[in-house]
């Protein structure tokens, strides 16, 4: 089992819809989680970080964390074609010098 | 703030040569820098962690004699791919973390290495 798992997709949604991206993790010791967006040929850029159970909203993005279920999600409301990218979920390994462990990424395609 | 640069942004070299990639934190002091490698359609894989003034810690399976990492100052880390071969062709990305900001890593723009 991979430490951080995501569906590779591709996930296709129409413009204006809600895109839902999911991630599970295996290390219960992880306390901090991150969502990155990566366009083709570019470096990842941080979209959201979440450390506590519940929801965290930032503009059109909402991150959700459920530590009991070891589950992290990212919702993108009013999806735009410019949101088309690969979304990477990452967990921070606090007990190993703060290494980030990435999932394999979910490719999102928003159709006009 | 919190800008990380990499140089070069892309490089093409012949098999057997060595290539050096620089990672700089432009507006903060990076006590820790991380080096990642990403193959096409795959996720980022951590290669090594470097702390300023000390030896890098390599992930399992990464050859430390092939991928030389130097973190000589609080704003610069270098990755040297020695005797590069075509299978080393990849996208190399660094990230930097500043003192006291344990949860934050700032990523550089990446370096595309192609070995012929």
XYZ file of C-alpha atoms in Angstrom:
228
model
C 0.000 0.000 0.000
C 1.323 3.414 -0.955
C 1.574 5.890 1.864
C -0.477 8.506 0.012
C -2.957 7.315 -2.593
C -4.975 9.189 -5.160
C -7.026 8.150 -8.156
C -4.904 8.967 -11.170
C -7.904 9.963 -13.252
C -8.349 11.609 -15.571
C -11.275 13.314 -13.908
C -13.356 15.275 -16.352
C -15.913 17.867 -15.287
C -17.818 20.522 -17.235
C -17.029 24.166 -16.718
C -18.867 25.569 -13.709
C -19.233 22.214 -11.975
C -17.685 21.068 -8.722
C -14.564 18.943 -9.018
C -13.937 16.551 -6.150
C -10.470 15.157 -5.615
C -9.738 12.516 -3.025
C -6.711 11.240 -1.182
C -6.084 8.627 1.495
C -3.012 8.184 3.632
C -1.693 5.314 5.690
C 0.566 6.946 8.299
C -1.593 7.972 11.265
C 1.335 9.984 12.547
C 0.964 12.504 9.725
C -0.681 15.684 10.940
C -0.254 18.104 8.057
C -1.592 17.757 4.547
C -1.244 19.755 1.386
C -2.795 20.064 -2.040
C -0.591 21.174 -4.911
C -1.531 21.995 -8.468
C 0.927 21.127 -11.214
C 0.608 22.220 -14.798
C 2.372 20.163 -17.433
C 6.102 20.882 -17.443
C 5.891 23.126 -14.401
C 6.723 22.842 -10.736
C 3.966 22.218 -8.162
C 2.284 25.216 -6.583
C 0.617 25.096 -3.202
C -3.147 25.526 -3.211
C -4.211 24.535 0.278
C -2.797 23.227 3.513
C -4.890 21.634 6.241
C -3.910 20.479 9.682
C -7.148 20.002 11.633
C -10.194 17.847 11.101
C -12.952 19.546 9.198
C -13.155 21.937 6.312
C -10.934 24.797 5.262
C -12.101 27.172 2.572
C -10.105 29.539 0.408
C -11.973 31.126 -2.453
C -13.242 28.405 -4.775
C -11.231 25.743 -2.981
C -12.250 23.730 0.057
C -10.008 21.171 1.679
C -11.465 18.551 3.978
C -9.597 16.388 6.459
C -10.861 13.376 8.372
C -8.081 11.903 10.466
C -10.215 9.032 11.758
C -10.791 7.869 8.187
C -7.326 8.998 7.041
C -8.915 10.888 4.226
C -8.209 14.246 2.622
C -10.189 15.849 -0.148
C -10.187 18.971 -2.268
C -13.310 20.508 -3.742
C -13.066 23.041 -6.531
C -16.248 25.015 -7.039
C -17.172 26.728 -10.301
C -14.440 24.826 -12.112
C -12.706 26.705 -14.913
C -10.723 25.387 -17.884
C -7.666 27.001 -16.271
C -8.072 24.563 -13.377
C -7.143 21.735 -15.735
C -3.950 20.332 -14.234
C -2.650 17.496 -12.107
C -3.465 17.827 -8.419
C -1.047 16.335 -5.944
C -1.917 15.408 -2.393
C 0.975 15.384 0.075
C 1.410 14.364 3.691
C 4.108 15.735 5.956
C 6.184 13.222 7.852
C 6.763 15.069 11.092
C 8.915 12.321 12.560
C 11.274 12.249 9.585
C 12.533 15.751 9.290
C 9.391 17.107 7.717
C 9.565 15.215 4.453
C 6.648 15.554 2.089
C 5.240 12.325 0.721
C 3.277 12.834 -2.480
C 0.471 10.836 -3.979
C 0.616 9.964 -7.644
C -1.626 12.872 -8.564
C -5.062 13.182 -10.144
C -5.336 14.683 -13.588
C -8.285 17.063 -13.827
C -9.767 18.210 -17.101
C -12.379 20.966 -17.107
C -14.296 21.061 -20.382
C -15.658 24.404 -21.643
C 8.400 36.646 -0.643
C 9.646 33.051 -0.370
C 10.979 32.717 -3.899
C 13.142 29.793 -4.930
C 15.043 29.765 -8.192
C 16.765 26.990 -10.083
C 19.450 27.169 -12.693
C 19.524 26.060 -15.390
C 15.881 25.627 -16.284
C 16.809 23.010 -18.836
C 19.997 21.269 -19.864
C 20.983 18.751 -22.520
C 24.184 16.819 -22.080
C 26.013 13.838 -23.488
C 26.094 10.520 -21.695
C 29.003 10.303 -19.268
C 29.221 13.983 -18.461
C 28.350 15.658 -15.166
C 25.692 18.282 -14.714
C 25.289 20.721 -11.828
C 21.913 22.181 -10.882
C 21.648 25.132 -8.520
C 18.799 25.885 -6.154
C 18.676 29.308 -4.520
C 16.355 30.861 -1.976
C 16.191 34.476 -3.083
C 14.560 36.263 -0.164
C 14.912 33.988 2.825
C 17.407 31.732 4.510
C 16.785 28.078 3.786
C 17.932 25.859 6.612
C 16.695 22.793 4.759
C 16.451 22.056 1.069
C 14.885 19.064 -0.582
C 15.627 17.571 -3.988
C 12.949 15.745 -5.949
C 12.894 13.916 -9.253
C 9.840 13.515 -11.421
C 9.565 11.203 -14.409
C 6.840 11.757 -17.014
C 3.346 10.971 -15.757
C 4.693 10.167 -12.317
C 4.650 11.961 -9.013
C 7.480 13.728 -7.231
C 9.920 11.388 -5.572
C 12.134 12.747 -2.832
C 15.790 12.084 -3.547
C 17.484 13.718 -0.590
C 17.233 16.224 2.200
C 20.033 18.670 2.834
C 20.588 20.833 5.864
C 22.933 23.778 5.697
C 26.434 22.823 6.715
C 25.841 19.106 7.016
C 25.792 16.085 4.768
C 22.675 15.317 2.807
C 20.379 12.475 3.794
C 19.504 10.335 0.807
C 16.343 8.319 0.316
C 16.566 4.600 -0.082
C 17.613 3.623 -3.566
C 19.232 6.954 -4.444
C 22.956 6.662 -5.133
C 24.743 9.296 -3.109
C 27.910 8.967 -5.187
C 25.978 9.652 -8.335
C 23.831 12.497 -7.061
C 26.114 14.809 -5.137
C 24.379 17.390 -2.997
C 26.050 20.376 -1.412
C 24.268 22.859 0.842
C 27.137 25.186 1.602
C 25.151 28.284 2.497
C 21.717 29.258 3.734
C 20.664 30.325 0.259
C 22.269 27.796 -2.055
C 22.137 24.060 -2.586
C 23.548 22.243 -5.585
C 22.798 18.857 -7.092
C 25.451 17.353 -9.333
C 24.488 14.405 -11.490
C 27.773 12.629 -12.120
C 28.394 10.489 -15.190
C 24.860 11.090 -16.385
C 23.111 8.453 -18.476
C 19.887 8.587 -20.476
C 17.947 7.008 -17.603
C 18.830 10.073 -15.502
C 16.794 12.227 -17.856
C 14.073 13.697 -15.684
C 12.585 16.833 -14.163
C 14.554 17.805 -11.068
C 12.828 20.071 -8.564
C 14.154 21.574 -5.372
C 12.254 23.007 -2.460
C 13.396 25.082 0.465
C 12.245 25.466 4.025
C 13.132 28.327 6.327
C 13.894 28.217 9.991
C 10.794 28.043 12.139
C 8.437 27.292 9.255
C 8.395 23.537 9.506
C 5.213 23.033 7.514
C 6.130 25.204 4.561
C 8.196 24.170 1.564
C 8.699 26.568 -1.310
C 9.340 24.929 -4.640
C 11.697 26.006 -7.353
C 10.597 26.037 -11.004
C 12.435 22.816 -11.814
C 15.249 21.792 -14.162
C 14.608 19.587 -17.167
C 17.609 17.316 -17.753
C 17.972 15.405 -20.997
C 20.905 13.047 -21.370
C 21.673 11.963 -24.933
